[in-house]
mmCIF file of C-alpha atoms in Angstrom:
data_model
loop_
_atom_site.group_PDB
_atom_site.id
_atom_site.type_symbol
_atom_site.label_atom_id
_atom_site.label_comp_id
_atom_site.label_asym_id
_atom_site.label_seq_id
_atom_site.Cartn_x
_atom_site.Cartn_y
_atom_site.Cartn_z
ATOM 1 C CA MET A 1 22.076 -21.095 -38.637
ATOM 2 C CA VAL A 2 21.425 -21.391 -42.355
ATOM 3 C CA ARG A 3 19.487 -24.614 -41.852
ATOM 4 C CA ALA A 4 17.370 -23.059 -39.100
ATOM 5 C CA ASN A 5 16.597 -19.772 -40.839
ATOM 6 C CA GLY A 6 16.905 -20.613 -44.532
ATOM 7 C CA ALA A 7 19.376 -17.750 -44.967
ATOM 8 C CA VAL A 8 21.853 -15.710 -42.979
ATOM 9 C CA SER A 9 23.977 -12.638 -43.608
ATOM 10 C CA LEU A 10 27.767 -12.681 -43.502
ATOM 11 C CA ARG A 11 27.669 -10.004 -40.829
ATOM 12 C CA GLU A 12 25.498 -12.150 -38.573
ATOM 13 C CA LEU A 13 27.687 -15.197 -39.149
ATOM 14 C CA ALA A 14 30.779 -13.200 -38.254
ATOM 15 C CA ARG A 15 29.112 -11.936 -35.072
ATOM 16 C CA VAL A 16 28.025 -15.395 -33.923
ATOM 17 C CA VAL A 17 31.367 -17.137 -34.559
ATOM 18 C CA GLN A 18 33.321 -14.045 -33.418
ATOM 19 C CA THR A 19 35.532 -13.676 -36.460
ATOM 20 C CA SER A 20 35.919 -11.315 -39.401
ATOM 21 C CA GLU A 21 33.616 -11.156 -42.427
ATOM 22 C CA VAL A 22 36.650 -11.899 -44.602
ATOM 23 C CA THR A 23 37.135 -15.222 -42.814
ATOM 24 C CA VAL A 24 33.426 -16.016 -42.985
ATOM 25 C CA ARG A 25 33.335 -15.241 -46.688
ATOM 26 C CA ARG A 26 36.215 -17.652 -47.312
ATOM 27 C CA ASP A 27 34.502 -20.399 -45.287
ATOM 28 C CA VAL A 28 31.194 -19.847 -47.078
ATOM 29 C CA ARG A 29 32.974 -20.164 -50.412
ATOM 30 C CA ALA A 30 34.412 -23.506 -49.306
ATOM 31 C CA LEU A 31 30.994 -24.759 -48.130
ATOM 32 C CA GLU A 32 29.474 -23.748 -51.448
ATOM 33 C CA ALA A 33 32.119 -25.781 -53.277
ATOM 34 C CA GLU A 34 30.980 -28.798 -51.252
ATOM 35 C CA GLY A 35 27.352 -28.172 -52.177
ATOM 36 C CA LEU A 36 26.292 -27.439 -48.591
ATOM 37 C CA LEU A 37 24.960 -23.930 -49.236
ATOM 38 C CA ASP A 38 24.636 -21.243 -51.891
ATOM 39 C CA ARG A 39 26.238 -17.841 -51.656
ATOM 40 C CA ARG A 40 24.105 -14.724 -52.115
ATOM 41 C CA HIS A 41 25.122 -11.071 -52.102
ATOM 42 C CA GLY A 42 25.888 -10.353 -48.449
ATOM 43 C CA GLY A 43 24.986 -13.802 -47.157
ATOM 44 C CA ALA A 44 24.307 -17.490 -47.724
ATOM 45 C CA VAL A 45 21.209 -19.651 -48.229
ATOM 46 C CA LEU A 46 20.355 -23.337 -48.293
ATOM 47 C CA PRO A 47 21.022 -24.913 -51.685
ATOM 48 C CA GLY A 48 18.011 -25.513 -53.916
ATOM 49 C CA GLY A 49 14.471 -25.961 -52.677
ATOM 50 C CA PHE A 50 13.135 -22.577 -53.792
ATOM 51 C CA SER A 51 12.731 -20.774 -57.070
ATOM 52 C CA ARG A 52 15.663 -18.550 -57.930
ATOM 53 C CA GLU A 53 15.557 -15.035 -59.241
ATOM 54 C CA SER A 54 15.848 -14.335 -62.940
ATOM 55 C CA GLY A 55 17.784 -11.358 -64.243
ATOM 56 C CA PHE A 56 16.080 -8.222 -65.552
ATOM 57 C CA PRO A 57 16.337 -9.192 -69.260
ATOM 58 C CA GLN A 58 14.487 -12.459 -68.599
ATOM 59 C CA LYS A 59 11.875 -10.796 -66.382
ATOM 60 C CA SER A 60 11.202 -7.994 -68.838
ATOM 61 C CA LEU A 61 10.271 -10.531 -71.539
ATOM 62 C CA SER A 62 8.134 -12.727 -69.296
ATOM 63 C CA ALA A 63 4.314 -12.428 -69.147
ATOM 64 C CA THR A 64 4.361 -8.964 -70.723
ATOM 65 C CA ALA A 65 0.651 -8.906 -71.616
ATOM 66 C CA GLU A 66 -0.284 -10.063 -68.139
ATOM 67 C CA LYS A 67 1.857 -7.395 -66.482
ATOM 68 C CA THR A 68 0.267 -4.727 -68.660
ATOM 69 C CA ALA A 69 -3.227 -5.863 -67.663
ATOM 70 C CA VAL A 70 -2.292 -5.876 -63.977
ATOM 71 C CA ALA A 71 -0.743 -2.403 -64.193
ATOM 72 C CA ASP A 72 -3.766 -0.991 -66.028
ATOM 73 C CA LEU A 73 -6.115 -2.183 -63.310
ATOM 74 C CA ALA A 74 -3.878 -1.202 -60.381
ATOM 75 C CA ALA A 75 -3.490 2.345 -61.675
ATOM 76 C CA GLY A 76 -7.185 2.874 -60.957
ATOM 77 C CA LEU A 77 -6.450 2.762 -57.245
ATOM 78 C CA VAL A 78 -4.370 5.928 -57.293
ATOM 79 C CA GLU A 79 -6.038 9.306 -56.896
ATOM 80 C CA GLU A 80 -4.882 12.811 -57.647
ATOM 81 C CA GLY A 81 -2.676 14.327 -54.952
ATOM 82 C CA GLU A 82 -1.857 11.036 -53.191
ATOM 83 C CA ALA A 83 1.508 9.892 -51.879
ATOM 84 C CA VAL A 84 2.436 6.256 -52.584
ATOM 85 C CA VAL A 85 5.477 4.015 -52.504
ATOM 86 C CA VAL A 86 6.307 1.776 -55.455
ATOM 87 C CA GLY A 87 8.785 -1.062 -55.116
ATOM 88 C CA ALA A 88 11.161 -2.497 -57.674
ATOM 89 C CA GLY A 89 10.130 -4.862 -60.460
ATOM 90 C CA THR A 90 9.015 -5.056 -64.060
ATOM 91 C CA THR A 91 5.319 -5.039 -63.087
ATOM 92 C CA THR A 92 5.716 -1.944 -60.914
ATOM 93 C CA GLN A 93 7.624 -0.338 -63.777
ATOM 94 C CA GLU A 94 4.538 -0.821 -65.942
ATOM 95 C CA LEU A 95 2.421 0.706 -63.182
ATOM 96 C CA ALA A 96 4.736 3.732 -62.976
ATOM 97 C CA ARG A 97 4.235 4.442 -66.680
ATOM 98 C CA ARG A 98 0.525 4.818 -66.000
ATOM 99 C CA LEU A 99 0.996 6.859 -62.835
ATOM 100 C CA ALA A 100 2.758 9.516 -64.913
ATOM 101 C CA ARG A 101 -0.725 10.729 -65.878
ATOM 102 C CA VAL A 102 -1.923 11.296 -62.279
ATOM 103 C CA PRO A 103 -1.552 14.987 -61.339
ATOM 104 C CA GLY A 104 -0.209 16.006 -57.948
ATOM 105 C CA LEU A 105 1.091 12.534 -57.201
ATOM 106 C CA THR A 106 4.142 11.872 -55.008
ATOM 107 C CA VAL A 107 5.921 8.567 -55.603
ATOM 108 C CA VAL A 108 8.580 7.241 -53.249
ATOM 109 C CA THR A 109 10.640 4.427 -54.768
ATOM 110 C CA ASN A 110 13.902 2.519 -54.548
ATOM 111 C CA SER A 111 13.685 1.552 -58.231
ATOM 112 C CA LEU A 112 15.628 3.339 -60.949
ATOM 113 C CA LEU A 113 13.208 1.877 -63.506
ATOM 114 C CA VAL A 114 10.195 3.365 -61.713
ATOM 115 C CA ALA A 115 11.953 6.721 -61.387
ATOM 116 C CA GLN A 116 12.869 6.661 -65.085
ATOM 117 C CA ALA A 117 9.267 5.969 -66.064
ATOM 118 C CA LEU A 118 8.183 9.051 -64.107
ATOM 119 C CA ALA A 119 11.130 11.307 -64.948
ATOM 120 C CA HIS A 120 9.251 13.411 -67.509
ATOM 121 C CA ALA A 121 5.914 13.544 -65.689
ATOM 122 C CA ASN A 122 5.614 17.247 -64.975
ATOM 123 C CA ARG A 123 2.988 16.947 -62.254
ATOM 124 C CA VAL A 124 4.452 13.944 -60.414
ATOM 125 C CA GLU A 125 7.085 14.332 -57.708
ATOM 126 C CA VAL A 126 9.539 11.440 -57.440
ATOM 127 C CA VAL A 127 11.390 10.778 -54.174
ATOM 128 C CA MET A 128 14.155 8.163 -54.294
ATOM 129 C CA THR A 129 15.595 6.293 -51.359
ATOM 130 C CA GLY A 130 19.286 6.131 -50.718
ATOM 131 C CA GLY A 131 21.159 2.855 -50.742
ATOM 132 C CA THR A 132 23.431 0.686 -52.836
ATOM 133 C CA LEU A 133 22.547 -0.064 -56.449
ATOM 134 C CA ARG A 134 21.685 -3.693 -57.157
ATOM 135 C CA GLY A 135 22.356 -3.992 -60.859
ATOM 136 C CA SER A 136 20.312 -7.112 -61.572
ATOM 137 C CA ASN A 137 17.020 -5.287 -60.992
ATOM 138 C CA TYR A 138 18.131 -1.630 -60.937
ATOM 139 C CA ALA A 139 17.045 -1.178 -57.328
ATOM 140 C CA LEU A 140 18.588 0.605 -54.352
ATOM 141 C CA VAL A 141 19.036 -1.733 -51.397
ATOM 142 C CA GLY A 142 20.851 -1.931 -48.081
ATOM 143 C CA SER A 143 20.777 0.061 -44.867
ATOM 144 C CA GLY A 144 20.812 3.399 -46.693
ATOM 145 C CA ALA A 145 17.558 2.557 -48.473
ATOM 146 C CA GLU A 146 15.910 1.262 -45.319
ATOM 147 C CA GLN A 147 16.956 4.220 -43.159
ATOM 148 C CA SER A 148 15.618 6.716 -45.679
ATOM 149 C CA LEU A 149 12.163 5.175 -45.266
ATOM 150 C CA GLN A 150 12.021 5.616 -41.497
ATOM 151 C CA GLY A 151 9.255 7.951 -40.408
ATOM 152 C CA LEU A 152 7.587 7.864 -43.830
ATOM 153 C CA ARG A 153 3.800 7.488 -44.082
ATOM 154 C CA VAL A 154 1.915 7.152 -47.373
ATOM 155 C CA THR A 155 -1.484 5.953 -48.534
ATOM 156 C CA ARG A 156 -0.434 2.779 -50.333
ATOM 157 C CA ALA A 157 2.523 0.612 -51.133
ATOM 158 C CA PHE A 158 2.611 -1.180 -54.480
ATOM 159 C CA LEU A 159 4.913 -4.194 -54.473
ATOM 160 C CA SER A 160 5.677 -7.132 -56.728
ATOM 161 C CA GLY A 161 7.927 -10.116 -56.168
ATOM 162 C CA SER A 162 9.090 -13.477 -57.460
ATOM 163 C CA GLY A 163 6.344 -15.628 -55.972
ATOM 164 C CA LEU A 164 3.046 -15.538 -54.094
ATOM 165 C CA THR A 165 1.344 -18.201 -51.995
ATOM 166 C CA ALA A 166 -1.511 -18.023 -49.521
ATOM 167 C CA GLU A 167 0.689 -19.713 -46.919
ATOM 168 C CA ARG A 168 3.634 -17.282 -46.973
ATOM 169 C CA GLY A 169 2.412 -14.309 -48.965
ATOM 170 C CA LEU A 170 4.726 -12.447 -51.312
ATOM 171 C CA SER A 171 8.361 -13.512 -51.512
ATOM 172 C CA THR A 172 11.544 -12.779 -53.398
ATOM 173 C CA SER A 173 14.856 -14.534 -53.989
ATOM 174 C CA ASN A 174 17.186 -11.803 -52.714
ATOM 175 C CA MET A 175 17.730 -11.028 -49.039
ATOM 176 C CA LEU A 176 18.591 -7.342 -49.488
ATOM 177 C CA SER A 177 15.621 -6.688 -51.764
ATOM 178 C CA ALA A 178 13.305 -8.400 -49.306
ATOM 179 C CA SER A 179 14.538 -6.238 -46.449
ATOM 180 C CA VAL A 180 13.843 -3.003 -48.365
ATOM 181 C CA ASP A 181 10.406 -4.270 -49.438
ATOM 182 C CA ARG A 182 9.534 -4.895 -45.789
ATOM 183 C CA ALA A 183 10.543 -1.311 -44.991
ATOM 184 C CA LEU A 184 8.304 -0.067 -47.812
ATOM 185 C CA VAL A 185 5.402 -2.044 -46.355
ATOM 186 C CA GLN A 186 5.899 -0.409 -42.955
ATOM 187 C CA SER A 187 5.400 3.031 -44.476
ATOM 188 C CA ALA A 188 1.954 2.404 -45.985
ATOM 189 C CA ALA A 189 -1.600 2.329 -44.688
ATOM 190 C CA GLU A 190 -2.526 -0.215 -47.395
ATOM 191 C CA VAL A 191 -0.408 -2.819 -49.155
ATOM 192 C CA VAL A 192 -1.229 -3.691 -52.757
ATOM 193 C CA VAL A 193 0.536 -6.682 -54.299
ATOM 194 C CA LEU A 194 0.882 -6.857 -58.076
ATOM 195 C CA ALA A 195 1.406 -10.425 -59.284
ATOM 196 C CA ASP A 196 0.444 -11.995 -62.585
ATOM 197 C CA HIS A 197 -0.911 -15.537 -62.536
ATOM 198 C CA THR A 198 2.487 -17.105 -63.347
ATOM 199 C CA LYS A 199 3.677 -16.150 -59.846
ATOM 200 C CA LEU A 200 0.730 -17.683 -58.017
ATOM 201 C CA GLY A 201 1.755 -20.832 -56.172
ATOM 202 C CA THR A 202 5.469 -20.070 -56.546
ATOM 203 C CA ASP A 203 7.476 -19.895 -53.328
ATOM 204 C CA THR A 204 10.850 -18.181 -53.072
ATOM 205 C CA MET A 205 13.346 -17.781 -50.278
ATOM 206 C CA PHE A 206 12.604 -14.500 -48.522
ATOM 207 C CA GLN A 207 9.167 -13.448 -47.371
ATOM 208 C CA THR A 208 8.364 -9.767 -47.975
ATOM 209 C CA VAL A 209 4.619 -9.348 -47.406
ATOM 210 C CA PRO A 210 2.840 -11.902 -45.189
ATOM 211 C CA THR A 211 -0.685 -12.736 -46.292
ATOM 212 C CA ASP A 212 -2.272 -11.103 -43.254
ATOM 213 C CA VAL A 213 -0.566 -7.796 -44.155
ATOM 214 C CA MET A 214 -1.779 -7.763 -47.763
ATOM 215 C CA THR A 215 -4.731 -5.441 -48.340
ATOM 216 C CA ARG A 216 -5.228 -6.217 -52.029
ATOM 217 C CA LEU A 217 -3.930 -8.448 -54.779
ATOM 218 C CA VAL A 218 -4.158 -7.301 -58.383
ATOM 219 C CA THR A 219 -3.580 -10.154 -60.807
ATOM 220 C CA ASP A 220 -4.628 -11.262 -64.281
ATOM 221 C CA GLU A 221 -7.093 -13.932 -65.293
ATOM 222 C CA PRO A 222 -5.410 -17.372 -65.175
ATOM 223 C CA PRO A 223 -5.873 -19.827 -68.045
ATOM 224 C CA PRO A 224 -8.990 -22.026 -67.607
ATOM 225 C CA HIS A 225 -7.032 -25.126 -66.565
ATOM 226 C CA ASP A 226 -4.453 -23.475 -64.297
ATOM 227 C CA ASP A 227 -5.543 -25.238 -61.112
ATOM 228 C CA ARG A 228 -2.579 -24.038 -59.101
ATOM 229 C CA ALA A 229 -3.350 -20.350 -59.668
ATOM 230 C CA ALA A 230 -7.075 -20.859 -59.047
ATOM 231 C CA THR A 231 -6.357 -22.672 -55.790
ATOM 232 C CA GLU A 232 -4.072 -19.907 -54.548
ATOM 233 C CA LEU A 233 -6.602 -17.206 -55.454
ATOM 234 C CA GLN A 234 -9.311 -19.007 -53.516
ATOM 235 C CA ALA A 235 -7.024 -19.500 -50.507
ATOM 236 C CA LEU A 236 -5.985 -15.845 -50.516
ATOM 237 C CA ALA A 237 -9.619 -14.744 -50.683
ATOM 238 C CA ASP A 238 -10.458 -17.071 -47.798
ATOM 239 C CA GLN A 239 -7.822 -15.272 -45.730
ATOM 240 C CA GLY A 240 -9.449 -11.900 -46.367
ATOM 241 C CA VAL A 241 -7.301 -10.511 -49.189
ATOM 242 C CA GLN A 242 -9.246 -8.265 -51.583
ATOM 243 C CA ILE A 243 -8.599 -9.620 -55.059
ATOM 244 C CA ALA A 244 -9.064 -7.961 -58.448
ATOM 245 C CA VAL A 245 -8.575 -9.970 -61.624
ATOM 246 C CA ALA A 246 -7.821 -8.061 -64.815
ATOM 247 C CA GLY A 247 -9.062 -9.152 -68.215
ATOM 248 C CA ALA A 248 -7.073 -8.952 -71.412
ATOM 249 C CA GLN A 249 -7.515 -5.165 -71.700
ATOM 250 C CA GLY A 250 -6.727 -4.415 -68.073
ATOM 251 C CA ARG A 251 -10.393 -4.194 -66.990
ATOM 252 C CA PRO A 252 -11.946 -6.341 -64.253
ATOM 253 C CA ALA A 253 -12.625 -9.734 -65.831
ATOM 254 C CA PRO A 254 -16.347 -10.570 -66.040
ATOM 255 C CA ALA A 255 -17.334 -13.631 -64.050
ATOM 256 C CA GLY A 256 -18.949 -15.213 -67.101
ATOM 257 C CA ARG A 257 -15.567 -15.802 -68.715
ATOM 258 C CA ARG A 258 -14.588 -18.450 -66.186
ATOM 259 C CA GLU A 259 -16.180 -21.644 -65.001
ATOM 260 C CA ALA A 260 -15.155 -20.847 -61.421
ATOM 261 C CA PRO A 261 -16.293 -17.642 -59.641
ATOM 262 C CA LEU A 262 -13.755 -14.893 -59.154
ATOM 263 C CA PRO A 263 -12.215 -14.090 -55.761
ATOM 264 C CA GLY A 264 -13.524 -10.873 -54.258
ATOM 265 C CA GLN A 265 -13.662 -8.535 -51.329
ATOM 266 C CA ARG A 266 -14.337 -11.016 -48.583
ATOM 267 C CA ARG A 267 -13.794 -8.602 -45.698
ATOM 268 C CA THR A 268 -16.718 -6.390 -46.661
ATOM 269 C CA HIS A 269 -19.156 -8.692 -48.479
ATOM 270 C CA PRO A 270 -21.031 -11.438 -46.598
ATOM 271 C CA VAL A 271 -20.868 -15.034 -47.754
ATOM 272 C CA GLN A 272 -23.994 -16.036 -49.621
ATOM 273 C CA PRO A 273 -25.403 -19.551 -49.935
ATOM 274 C CA PRO A 274 -24.628 -22.169 -50.983
ATOM 275 C CA GLY A 275 -20.958 -21.199 -50.586
ATOM 276 C CA PRO A 276 -18.622 -18.191 -50.743
ATOM 277 C CA GLN A 277 -19.680 -15.925 -53.618
ATOM 278 C CA LEU A 278 -16.409 -14.469 -54.769
ATOM 279 C CA ARG A 279 -16.256 -11.521 -57.133
ATOM 280 C CA VAL A 280 -13.819 -8.962 -58.445
ATOM 281 C CA ALA A 281 -12.845 -6.372 -55.851
ATOM 282 C CA ASP A 282 -13.984 -2.839 -56.618
ATOM 283 C CA LEU A 283 -11.005 -0.829 -57.767
ATOM 284 C CA GLY A 284 -12.920 2.350 -58.468
ATOM 285 C CA ARG A 285 -12.131 5.714 -56.927
ATOM 286 C CA HIS A 286 -12.782 6.046 -53.237
#
């Protein structure tokens, strides 16, 4: 089952082999000792092959300027009086700090870090999911979190993750986090992915937002010779994802700063000769 699916929960294993989760947990531990699989909270995955999740201290110190630029640009999407969902992550935490200035806003989140960033915003209402606390990223996960999102409908979902590719979309390294992120996506009319250039081209175990579900990607300007990031941006644009690239100060990066044109809003702008003319997606009020 693990080989076929890439990952499986202990509960599902116990159901298939018709034994207790205690027995399955013991067997999984033995298989891990033999190098045949890796244990994860609540399940097991194939060993190696995908990027693994870093802890919060490492994430909080990684690509800080890039995350700030992405958050600055993404905040321009949110209007007064809207209701949005914001997933867990250090980039979404940066976004939440900026959303504290939007009056009449309602933010639904499973992230303690997002809630903390908005705790003293007098004109912002914060709604937290239920669930079990996952200490490594300060997020609420599990069936309680997912059930609390049932029947919810908001304007936009803002999500980040561990990796983003045009082939699989956004992904993360934890099964429980991925499941809650998918529930957040179901609640929103639009899905906005926040991913700095270091995540472009990185693939992790659990898919959260398939490319065809992504409405927008907000990212930062990759270094001039980062071919991997440029290739992924082009491929995402070709699949119809609206892409906005932030400059150093969080503003849309001018096309003149790069040798290659910037990906843009391919769904609404026709292709012009001699090839696709890609440009920064409009993130102004609408």
